[in-house]
Coordinates of C-alpha atoms in Angstrom, one line a residue:
M1303 CA -107.7 -63.0 154.4
I1304 CA -111.5 -62.6 154.1
Y1305 CA -113.1 -65.2 151.8
G1306 CA -109.6 -66.0 150.5
I1307 CA -109.1 -62.3 149.4
P1308 CA -105.6 -61.1 150.2
T1309 CA -105.1 -57.9 152.1
Y1310 CA -103.7 -56.0 149.1
D1311 CA -106.9 -56.6 147.2
L1312 CA -109.2 -55.2 149.9
P1313 CA -108.9 -51.6 148.6
L1314 CA -110.2 -52.8 145.3
M1315 CA -113.1 -54.4 147.0
A1316 CA -113.8 -51.2 149.0
G1317 CA -113.8 -49.4 145.6
V1318 CA -116.3 -51.8 144.2
A1319 CA -118.5 -51.4 147.2
F1320 CA -118.4 -47.5 147.0
L1321 CA -119.0 -47.5 143.2
S1322 CA -122.0 -49.9 143.7
Y1323 CA -123.4 -47.8 146.4
L1324 CA -123.3 -44.7 144.1
I1325 CA -124.9 -46.6 141.3
G1326 CA -127.6 -47.9 143.5
S1327 CA -128.3 -44.5 145.0
I1328 CA -129.4 -43.0 141.7
P1329 CA -133.1 -42.1 142.4
F1330 CA -134.6 -42.9 139.0
G1331 CA -138.2 -42.6 140.3
L1332 CA -137.5 -39.0 141.4
V1333 CA -135.5 -38.2 138.3
L1334 CA -138.1 -39.5 135.9
T1335 CA -141.1 -37.8 137.6
T1336 CA -139.3 -34.5 137.9
L1337 CA -138.1 -34.5 134.3
S1338 CA -141.6 -35.4 133.1
G1339 CA -143.2 -32.5 135.0
G1340 CA -144.8 -34.7 137.5
G1341 CA -143.2 -33.0 140.4
D1342 CA -141.5 -34.4 143.5
I1343 CA -142.5 -38.1 143.9
R1344 CA -141.7 -37.8 147.6
K1345 CA -144.7 -35.5 148.0
I1346 CA -147.1 -38.0 146.3
G1347 CA -148.8 -41.1 147.8
S1348 CA -146.4 -42.9 150.2
G1349 CA -143.5 -40.5 149.4
N1350 CA -141.4 -43.5 148.3
I1351 CA -139.2 -43.1 145.2
G1352 CA -139.9 -46.6 143.8
A1353 CA -142.0 -47.8 140.9
T1354 CA -145.1 -48.6 143.0
N1355 CA -145.4 -45.1 144.2
V1356 CA -144.6 -43.7 140.8
L1357 CA -147.6 -45.7 139.6
R1358 CA -149.8 -43.7 141.9
T1359 CA -149.2 -40.7 139.7
G1360 CA -151.3 -42.5 137.1
R1361 CA -148.5 -42.7 134.6
K1362 CA -147.8 -46.3 133.9
G1363 CA -145.0 -45.6 131.5
L1364 CA -143.0 -43.7 134.2
A1365 CA -143.6 -46.5 136.7
A1366 CA -142.4 -49.1 134.1
G1367 CA -139.4 -47.0 133.4
T1368 CA -138.6 -46.6 137.0
L1369 CA -138.9 -50.4 137.6
A1370 CA -136.7 -51.1 134.6
L1371 CA -134.0 -48.6 135.5
D1372 CA -133.9 -49.5 139.2
G1373 CA -133.5 -53.2 138.2
T1374 CA -130.9 -52.3 135.6
K1375 CA -128.8 -50.3 138.0
G1376 CA -128.6 -53.4 140.3
A1377 CA -127.5 -55.6 137.5
F1378 CA -125.1 -53.0 136.2
A1379 CA -123.4 -52.8 139.6
V1380 CA -122.8 -56.5 139.6
F1381 CA -121.5 -56.3 136.0
C1382 CA -119.0 -53.6 137.0
A1383 CA -117.7 -55.8 139.7
F1384 CA -117.3 -58.6 137.2
V1385 CA -115.2 -56.3 134.9
L1386 CA -113.1 -54.7 137.7
C1387 CA -112.3 -57.9 139.6
P1388 CA -111.0 -60.8 137.4
F1389 CA -109.9 -62.5 140.6
H1390 CA -112.3 -63.1 143.6
T1391 CA -115.1 -62.3 141.2
L1392 CA -117.9 -63.9 143.1
A1393 CA -117.0 -62.0 146.3
A1394 CA -116.8 -58.7 144.4
E1395 CA -120.1 -59.3 142.6
S1396 CA -121.8 -60.3 145.9
L1397 CA -120.4 -57.1 147.5
A1398 CA -121.6 -55.0 144.6
A1399 CA -125.1 -56.5 144.9
L1400 CA -125.4 -55.8 148.6
F1401 CA -124.1 -52.2 148.3
A1402 CA -126.3 -51.4 145.3
V1403 CA -129.4 -52.3 147.3
A1404 CA -128.0 -50.3 150.3
G1405 CA -127.5 -47.3 147.9
H1406 CA -131.1 -47.5 146.7
C1407 CA -132.5 -47.8 150.2
F1408 CA -130.2 -45.2 151.8
P1409 CA -129.1 -42.8 149.1
V1410 CA -126.7 -40.0 150.2
W1411 CA -128.3 -37.6 147.8
L1412 CA -131.7 -37.8 149.6
K1413 CA -130.4 -37.7 153.1
F1414 CA -130.4 -41.5 153.2
K1415 CA -134.2 -41.7 152.7
G1416 CA -134.7 -43.9 149.6
G1417 CA -136.8 -46.7 148.3
K1418 CA -137.4 -50.2 149.5
G1419 CA -134.9 -52.0 147.2
V1420 CA -137.2 -54.5 145.5
A1421 CA -136.5 -53.7 141.8
T1422 CA -132.8 -53.1 142.5
G1423 CA -132.6 -56.3 144.6
L1424 CA -134.2 -58.3 141.8
G1425 CA -131.8 -56.8 139.3
C1426 CA -128.9 -57.8 141.5
V1427 CA -130.1 -61.3 142.1
L1428 CA -130.8 -61.8 138.4
A1429 CA -127.2 -60.8 137.6
L1430 CA -125.6 -62.7 140.4
M1431 CA -127.7 -65.9 140.3
P1432 CA -130.0 -65.9 137.2
G1433 CA -132.0 -69.0 138.1
V1434 CA -132.7 -67.7 141.6
G1435 CA -133.5 -64.3 140.3
L1436 CA -136.1 -65.7 137.9
C1437 CA -137.7 -67.6 140.7
C1438 CA -137.9 -64.4 142.8
C1439 CA -139.4 -62.4 139.9
A1440 CA -142.0 -65.2 139.4
L1441 CA -142.9 -65.2 143.1
W1442 CA -143.2 -61.4 143.2
L1443 CA -145.4 -61.2 140.0
I1444 CA -147.6 -64.1 141.0
F1445 CA -148.4 -62.9 144.5
A1446 CA -148.7 -59.3 143.4
K1447 CA -151.2 -60.3 140.7
V1448 CA -153.2 -62.6 143.0
T1449 CA -153.4 -60.2 145.9
R1450 CA -153.2 -57.0 144.0
I1451 CA -150.7 -55.9 146.6
S1452 CA -147.2 -55.2 145.4
S1453 CA -145.6 -55.3 148.8
A1454 CA -147.0 -58.8 149.4
G1455 CA -145.2 -60.1 146.3
A1456 CA -142.0 -58.4 147.3
I1457 CA -142.1 -59.7 150.9
I1458 CA -142.7 -63.3 149.7
A1459 CA -140.0 -63.1 147.1
F1460 CA -137.3 -61.9 149.4
A1461 CA -138.4 -64.0 152.4
A1462 CA -137.9 -67.0 150.1
L1463 CA -134.5 -65.8 148.7
P1464 CA -132.3 -67.5 151.3
L1465 CA -134.1 -70.8 150.6
L1466 CA -134.0 -70.4 146.9
M1467 CA -130.2 -69.9 147.0
I1468 CA -129.6 -73.3 148.6
R1469 CA -128.5 -75.6 145.8
P1470 CA -130.0 -79.1 145.8
G1471 CA -127.6 -81.5 147.6
R1472 CA -125.2 -78.7 148.4
I1473 CA -125.8 -76.2 151.2
D1474 CA -123.1 -73.6 150.8
F1475 CA -123.8 -71.2 153.7
A1476 CA -120.2 -69.9 153.5
S1477 CA -120.6 -68.6 150.0
P1478 CA -120.3 -64.8 149.7
A1479 CA -123.3 -64.9 147.3
Y1480 CA -125.4 -66.6 150.0
L1481 CA -124.3 -64.1 152.7
A1482 CA -125.0 -61.1 150.4
G1483 CA -128.4 -62.6 149.4
C1484 CA -129.4 -63.0 153.0
L1485 CA -128.3 -59.5 153.9
M1486 CA -130.2 -58.0 150.9
A1487 CA -133.3 -59.9 152.0
V1488 CA -133.0 -58.6 155.6
I1489 CA -132.6 -55.0 154.4
I1490 CA -135.5 -55.2 152.0
L1491 CA -137.8 -56.9 154.5
C1492 CA -136.9 -54.4 157.2
R1493 CA -137.7 -51.6 154.7
H1494 CA -141.2 -53.2 154.4
H1495 CA -141.8 -53.4 158.2
A1496 CA -144.8 -50.9 158.0
N1497 CA -146.2 -52.9 155.0
I1498 CA -146.0 -56.1 157.0
I1499 CA -147.9 -54.6 159.9
R1500 CA -150.6 -53.3 157.5
L1501 CA -150.8 -56.7 155.8
I1502 CA -151.4 -58.3 159.2
K1503 CA -154.1 -55.8 159.9
G1504 CA -155.6 -56.1 156.4
T1505 CA -155.2 -52.4 155.7
E1506 CA -152.4 -52.5 153.1
P1507 CA -153.5 -50.6 150.0
R1508 CA -153.8 -52.5 146.7
I1509 CA -152.0 -51.6 143.5
G1510 CA -153.1 -48.2 142.2
Q1511 CA -154.5 -47.0 145.5
K1512 CA -153.0 -44.3 147.7
G1513 CA -150.9 -45.5 150.6
T1514 CA -147.4 -46.3 151.7

């Protein structure tokens, strides 16, 4: 058994992981900019498919739509796990969250070159742990607004995620939700490695400027 899940339920868990990966891998930023006549977002700014790079096209509505849809797909993956797995639900939801983020960051449709997972990760955390998700959103918005650097807010929010998941008086490191949250944070922070270097050097572009 893994997390109390019997062997005969493992194929269902694998199916949840695969479905969540496919949901997460939908490149909404690329789809929206292409359908709107904005061209291939991968050839604009940083080449990233996320909302921050979509904003560099100057079309705030498209950027907001990308942000909303990327967040929604993360929450939807967790919801699908909730529906499909009436037993071992937390483990299934945690797996769904992790693979939705992985799908966004490494989508099969784009040769595994995707986004950085921030909006999708926030959507997953909001669905999995609403209180923690709201705290992460607040940190992201506050630091992004104060610094005018979106990546700074994202890095702070997900660096804090493992600490935010610890319940007062109860440190449940063995929880599948805690493990999934930590792994999501690692993936997203690793995807921001270049941003972290530029932040240290003071060369990270501010919101609306060209950059990566």
